[in-house]
Amino acid sequence: MTGRIVISVDAMGGDRGPAAVVAGLVHSADKNPEIAFILHGDEAVLRPMIDRHATLSGRCAIRHATGVVTMHDKPSQVMRHGQDTSMWSCIDSLRKGEAQAAVSCGNTGALMAISMIRLRKLPGVNRPAIACLWPSRNPGGFNVMLDVGADVKADPEDLVQFALMGATYARNGLNLSRPRLGLLNVGTEEHKGRTELRQAAELMSAAADPGGYEFMGFVEGGDIPGDRVDVIVTDGFTGNVALKTGEGTAKLIADFLRDAFNANVLSKIAALLALGSLRRLQKRIDPRRVNGGVFLGLNGTVVKSHGSADDTGVSSAIKLAFQLAKQGFQDRVAARLAAAMEAADEAAQTAGQTPDQTAGQSEPETGKAAPPKTSEQENGGQA
Amino acid sequence: MTGRIVISVDAMGGDRGPAAVVAGLVHSADKNPEIAFILHGDEAVLRPMIDRHATLSGRCAIRHATGVVTMHDKPSQVMRHGQDTSMWSCIDSLRKGEAQAAVSCGNTGALMAISMIRLRKLPGVNRPAIACLWPSRNPGGFNVMLDVGADVKADPEDLVQFALMGATYARNGLNLSRPRLGLLNVGTEEHKGRTELRQAAELMSAAADPGGYEFMGFVEGGDIPGDRVDVIVTDGFTGNVALKTGEGTAKLIADFLRDAFNANVLSKIAALLALGSLRRLQKRIDPRRVNGGVFLGLNGTVVKSHGSADDTGVSSAIKLAFQLAKQGFQDRVAARLAAAMEAADEAAQTAGQTPDQTAGQSEPETGKAAPPKTSEQENGGQA
């Protein structure tokens, strides 16, 4: 597998079983000669599936694992007793450096729990986050939102780290040099919303330069699919509710649309005539195309695919993992966090040691940071 | 205006000005002979508009008010200095009993603030809530969600009151005898989500019988447009984000759909053929048809229309206000809250005075309530 980028894939735990996962692998391998896999799960089941596809020959190792994490397993249980599972094995390949990124369709809570204890958090990170891509009016077609469910809480300091990590993800995943970033609230005016969000907004504004993003202030739910910002920052409770509400609404409308075209003979003929356009529409809002929540803030890139992903969905999660691995995303997030922390430290020191120089022009108590300190390797022609 | 149900309407403060409001009045008056209005705003502007429409003759009084609450006014400012505004006058008509319900397209925060100080909260209510209707897969076509933005916080006790008020709204607004109710969370399993939500779930389960609803436990964002429950209970921050995310997603898809049909000649012909079906679809998801957030927990029924509502939107908010007024909704909410509080008191007394009778079979510490005590006048053939 020399020279290829290796993705560690959990074959079990998705709603459709290993067949859908292997079909996704085949899809990706056909399209991308640079990719190789380590597949984790029951070898007796996986071996014949792999051997059937010539395209996977020499590009897919199997790591035997008997246990399977189900959707109903509690994360705390899996953390204690999940060592024999395919999910654990999948993350361990990443930890050992055998693979450059990991993909699983399994239980989100368990995957995060295993990732936390095996990979550990990046220095300075308090809460990891899950970032998703969201269809939007922006030219690239997608926005980034985080956290969408790693944790139900987030302090102002956590939200600033989400901002730094989300901006780096947008630079690498959406190829934006200076992403515009908004903090989710119930109103865009400064006096609205929860007190802790006003505090977070100040911190995020101060960290904009070292973080390499443009802070646009508060945004509302309607901006998540909009073009005012590229990155939407929120806590994991609100983000998860918003994500699922958006998905549910899109699905409801798609079903209503299907009903509308099945209503009568004329509408059925219309559907035939508009087939090409409707397919393009479907592609634009197809959740399988944006399949993959990325875990941020860990020592390793983990992509969580939808539990119900089919081959197209699995393949798109693999593609995302591949892109991030190829761009050295992991090092970039770490560098950006380190630079921002350094800038904040310097600002605090400047404020503490030479108050006369800053008095009247900066606000050291809000953690206002030093001038930009961008990481050189970031956006280094890997567009 | 004898024998008619009178709706107090704020003519100013909407994005489209008084013309859209008056057009909405005309629309409603044409369709409904039982309705009459008191219109609040600048008489010099309103009088000629009203006089132009024979259908409003003798059915629309004007109360002159010079001030206008804008979308940018702070609620706290309006509370102190807004006595001369059309919004204040509109709520005061309701307070004086001149009208049975009030409608405004203005600033939500200011409308809630004026309603709170002029109408006062119902006995026992800590936080009022705003309830909205949401297009869904349920047979009636809509679900109820609350709070969608009255307050950014809600304690477990507040969520139980939201449940009682939301269930009454669903009985009257959606004509459901025993609404199914869910508490919004990030997972449906009992161990997931925020601690205070688990506590709220226990209280809501205990209040189900006196509240006349079926408690279905936790629901997720995807259930908001679904058919698992009829009423979704959440805090005003999460509810507002969900509402705006859903609206934004629906609008994005509608725009993409328009693009798809304008793509080429074939798709344009298709659009013509499918016109009838597409119009039915549009009607099914048209936000103007479900226009109107209802303020719950106050001494009076206030309907908040979208700021950008056109005549169709205003008319549908007026229709909602009329229906609720005609059904005696206000008294029913008050009766239901009183009955639930009484049941909870009785349960607490029973638990305290005769512990031997309840030991081992009930859980008095969770506030488990006494047997059902439904309000007789509710659902009394007003279907």
Coordinates of N, CA and C in Angstrom, one line a residue, chain B residues 65-171:
Chain B
A65 N -53.3 56.1 17.1 CA -52.0 56.0 17.9 C -50.9 56.5 17.0
T66 N -50.1 57.5 17.5 CA -49.1 58.1 16.6 C -47.8 57.3 16.6
G67 N -47.4 56.7 17.7 CA -46.1 56.0 17.7 C -46.1 54.7 17.0
V68 N -45.0 54.3 16.5 CA -44.8 53.0 15.9 C -43.6 52.3 16.5
V69 N -43.7 51.1 16.9 CA -42.6 50.3 17.4 C -41.9 49.7 16.2
T70 N -40.6 50.0 16.0 CA -39.8 49.5 14.9 C -39.2 48.1 15.2
M71 N -38.7 47.4 14.2 CA -38.0 46.1 14.5 C -36.7 46.3 15.3
H72 N -36.2 47.5 15.3 CA -34.9 47.7 16.0 C -35.0 48.3 17.4
D73 N -36.3 48.6 17.8 CA -36.5 49.1 19.2 C -36.2 48.0 20.2
K74 N -35.6 48.4 21.3 CA -35.3 47.5 22.4 C -36.6 47.3 23.2
P75 N -37.0 46.1 23.5 CA -38.2 45.8 24.3 C -38.2 46.7 25.6
S76 N -37.0 46.8 26.3 CA -37.0 47.5 27.5 C -37.4 49.0 27.3
Q77 N -36.9 49.6 26.2 CA -37.3 50.9 25.9 C -38.8 51.1 25.6
V78 N -39.3 50.1 24.8 CA -40.7 50.2 24.5 C -41.6 50.1 25.7
M79 N -41.2 49.2 26.7 CA -41.9 49.0 27.9 C -42.0 50.3 28.7
R80 N -40.9 51.1 28.6 CA -40.9 52.4 29.4 C -41.6 53.5 28.7
H81 N -41.4 53.6 27.3 CA -41.8 54.8 26.6 C -42.7 54.5 25.5
G82 N -43.3 53.3 25.4 CA -44.1 53.0 24.2 C -45.6 53.2 24.3
Q83 N -46.1 54.0 25.4 CA -47.5 54.2 25.6 C -48.3 54.7 24.4
D84 N -47.6 55.5 23.6 CA -48.3 56.1 22.4 C -48.3 55.3 21.2
T85 N -47.8 54.1 21.3 CA -47.6 53.3 20.0 C -48.9 52.5 19.7
S86 N -49.0 52.1 18.4 CA -50.1 51.3 18.0 C -50.1 49.9 18.6
M87 N -48.9 49.4 18.9 CA -48.8 48.1 19.5 C -49.4 48.1 21.0
W88 N -49.0 49.1 21.7 CA -49.5 49.3 23.1 C -51.0 49.4 23.1
S89 N -51.5 50.2 22.2 CA -53.0 50.5 22.1 C -53.7 49.1 21.7
C90 N -53.1 48.4 20.8 CA -53.6 47.1 20.4 C -53.8 46.1 21.6
I91 N -52.8 46.0 22.4 CA -52.8 45.1 23.6 C -53.8 45.7 24.6
D92 N -53.9 47.0 24.7 CA -54.8 47.6 25.7 C -56.2 47.3 25.4
S93 N -56.6 47.3 24.1 CA -57.9 46.9 23.7 C -58.3 45.6 24.3
L94 N -57.4 44.7 24.2 CA -57.6 43.3 24.7 C -57.7 43.3 26.2
R95 N -56.9 44.1 26.8 CA -56.9 44.2 28.3 C -58.2 44.7 28.8
K96 N -58.8 45.7 28.1 CA -60.0 46.3 28.5 C -61.2 45.5 28.2
G97 N -61.0 44.4 27.4 CA -62.1 43.5 27.0 C -62.9 44.0 25.8
E98 N -62.4 45.0 25.1 CA -63.0 45.5 23.9 C -62.9 44.4 22.8
A99 N -61.8 43.6 22.9 CA -61.5 42.6 21.8 C -61.3 41.3 22.5
Q100 N -61.5 40.2 21.8 CA -61.3 38.9 22.3 C -59.9 38.3 22.0
A101 N -59.2 38.9 21.1 CA -57.8 38.4 20.8 C -57.1 39.6 20.1
A102 N -55.8 39.6 20.1 CA -55.0 40.6 19.4 C -54.0 40.0 18.4
V103 N -53.7 40.8 17.4 CA -52.8 40.4 16.3 C -51.8 41.6 16.0
S104 N -50.5 41.3 15.9 CA -49.6 42.3 15.5 C -48.5 41.6 14.6
C105 N -48.0 42.4 13.6 CA -46.9 41.9 12.8 C -45.6 42.5 13.3
G106 N -45.6 43.2 14.4 CA -44.4 44.0 14.9 C -43.3 43.2 15.6
N107 N -42.4 43.9 16.1 CA -41.2 43.4 16.9 C -41.7 42.4 18.0
T108 N -41.2 41.2 17.9 CA -41.7 40.1 18.8 C -41.3 40.4 20.2
G109 N -40.1 40.8 20.5 CA -39.6 41.1 21.8 C -40.5 42.2 22.5
A110 N -40.7 43.3 21.7 CA -41.5 44.4 22.2 C -42.9 44.0 22.5
L111 N -43.5 43.2 21.6 CA -44.9 42.7 21.7 C -45.0 41.8 23.0
M112 N -44.0 41.0 23.2 CA -44.1 40.1 24.4 C -43.9 41.0 25.7
A113 N -43.0 42.0 25.6 CA -42.8 42.9 26.8 C -44.1 43.6 27.1
I114 N -44.7 44.2 26.1 CA -46.0 45.0 26.3 C -47.1 44.1 26.8
S115 N -47.2 42.9 26.2 CA -48.2 41.9 26.6 C -48.0 41.5 28.1
M116 N -46.7 41.3 28.5 CA -46.5 40.9 29.9 C -46.9 42.0 30.8
I117 N -46.5 43.2 30.6 CA -46.8 44.3 31.6 C -48.3 44.7 31.6
R118 N -49.0 44.6 30.4 CA -50.4 45.1 30.3 C -51.3 43.9 30.7
L119 N -51.1 42.7 30.1 CA -52.0 41.6 30.4 C -51.7 40.8 31.7
R120 N -50.4 40.8 32.0 CA -50.0 40.1 33.2 C -50.0 38.6 32.9
K121 N -49.2 37.8 33.6 CA -49.1 36.4 33.4 C -50.3 35.7 34.1
L122 N -50.7 34.5 33.6 CA -51.7 33.7 34.2 C -51.2 33.3 35.6
P123 N -52.1 33.0 36.6 CA -51.7 32.6 37.9 C -50.8 31.3 37.8
G124 N -49.7 31.3 38.4 CA -48.8 30.1 38.5 C -47.9 30.0 37.3
V125 N -48.0 30.9 36.3 CA -47.1 30.8 35.2 C -45.8 31.6 35.5
N126 N -44.7 31.0 35.3 CA -43.4 31.7 35.5 C -42.9 32.3 34.2
R127 N -42.8 31.6 33.1 CA -42.4 32.1 31.9 C -43.5 31.9 30.8
P128 N -44.0 32.9 30.2 CA -44.9 32.7 29.0 C -44.1 32.1 27.9
A129 N -44.8 31.5 26.9 CA -44.1 30.9 25.7 C -44.8 31.3 24.5
I130 N -44.0 31.2 23.4 CA -44.6 31.4 22.0 C -44.7 30.1 21.3
A131 N -46.0 29.7 20.9 CA -46.2 28.4 20.2 C -46.4 28.7 18.7
C132 N -45.8 27.8 17.9 CA -46.0 28.0 16.4 C -46.5 26.7 15.9
L133 N -47.1 26.8 14.7 CA -47.6 25.6 14.0 C -46.5 25.2 13.0
W134 N -46.3 23.9 12.7 CA -45.2 23.5 11.9 C -45.7 22.4 10.9
P135 N -45.5 22.6 9.6 CA -46.0 21.6 8.6 C -45.4 20.2 9.0
S136 N -46.2 19.2 9.0 CA -45.8 17.9 9.5 C -46.4 16.7 8.7
R137 N -46.0 15.5 9.0 CA -46.6 14.3 8.4 C -47.9 13.9 9.0
N138 N -48.3 14.5 10.1 CA -49.5 14.1 10.8 C -50.7 14.4 9.9
P139 N -51.8 13.6 10.2 CA -53.0 13.8 9.3 C -53.5 15.2 9.3
G140 N -53.4 16.0 10.4 CA -53.9 17.4 10.3 C -52.9 18.3 9.6
G141 N -51.7 17.8 9.2 CA -50.8 18.6 8.5 C -49.9 19.5 9.3
F142 N -50.1 19.6 10.6 CA -49.3 20.5 11.4 C -49.0 19.9 12.8
N143 N -47.8 20.3 13.3 CA -47.5 20.0 14.7 C -47.4 21.4 15.4
V144 N -47.5 21.3 16.7 CA -47.3 22.5 17.5 C -45.9 22.5 18.1
M145 N -45.1 23.6 18.1 CA -43.9 23.6 18.9 C -43.8 24.8 19.8
L146 N -43.3 24.7 21.0 CA -43.2 25.8 21.9 C -42.0 25.5 22.9
D147 N -41.3 26.5 23.4 CA -41.3 27.9 23.1 C -40.4 28.2 21.9
V148 N -40.9 29.1 21.0 CA -40.0 29.4 19.9 C -39.4 30.8 20.0
G149 N -39.3 31.3 21.2 CA -38.6 32.5 21.4 C -39.1 33.6 22.4
A150 N -40.0 33.2 23.3 CA -40.4 34.2 24.3 C -39.2 34.4 25.3
D151 N -38.5 33.4 25.6 CA -37.4 33.5 26.6 C -36.3 32.6 26.1
V152 N -35.0 32.9 26.4 CA -33.9 32.0 26.0 C -33.7 30.9 27.0
K153 N -34.4 30.9 28.1 CA -34.2 29.9 29.1 C -35.5 29.2 29.5
A154 N -35.4 28.0 30.0 CA -36.6 27.3 30.6 C -36.1 26.3 31.6
D155 N -36.6 26.4 32.8 CA -36.4 25.4 33.8 C -37.3 24.2 33.6
P156 N -37.0 23.1 34.3 CA -37.9 21.9 34.1 C -39.4 22.3 34.5
E157 N -39.6 23.1 35.5 CA -41.0 23.5 35.8 C -41.6 24.3 34.7
D158 N -40.8 25.2 34.1 CA -41.3 25.9 32.9 C -41.7 25.0 31.8
L159 N -40.9 24.0 31.6 CA -41.2 23.1 30.4 C -42.5 22.3 30.7
V160 N -42.8 22.0 32.0 CA -44.1 21.3 32.3 C -45.2 22.3 32.0
Q161 N -45.1 23.5 32.3 CA -46.2 24.5 32.0 C -46.3 24.6 30.5
F162 N -45.2 24.6 29.7 CA -45.3 24.7 28.3 C -46.1 23.5 27.8
A163 N -45.8 22.3 28.4 CA -46.5 21.1 28.0 C -48.0 21.2 28.2
L164 N -48.4 21.7 29.4 CA -49.9 21.9 29.7 C -50.5 22.9 28.7
M165 N -49.8 24.0 28.4 CA -50.4 25.1 27.6 C -50.3 24.6 26.1
G166 N -49.3 23.9 25.7 CA -49.1 23.4 24.3 C -50.2 22.4 24.0
A167 N -50.5 21.5 25.0 CA -51.5 20.5 24.8 C -52.8 21.1 24.6
T168 N -53.1 22.1 25.4 CA -54.4 22.8 25.3 C -54.5 23.5 23.9
Y169 N -53.4 24.1 23.5 CA -53.4 24.7 22.1 C -53.6 23.7 21.0
A170 N -53.0 22.5 21.2 CA -53.2 21.5 20.2 C -54.6 21.0 20.1
R171 N -55.2 20.9 21.3 CA -56.6 20.4 21.4 C -57.5 21.4 20.7

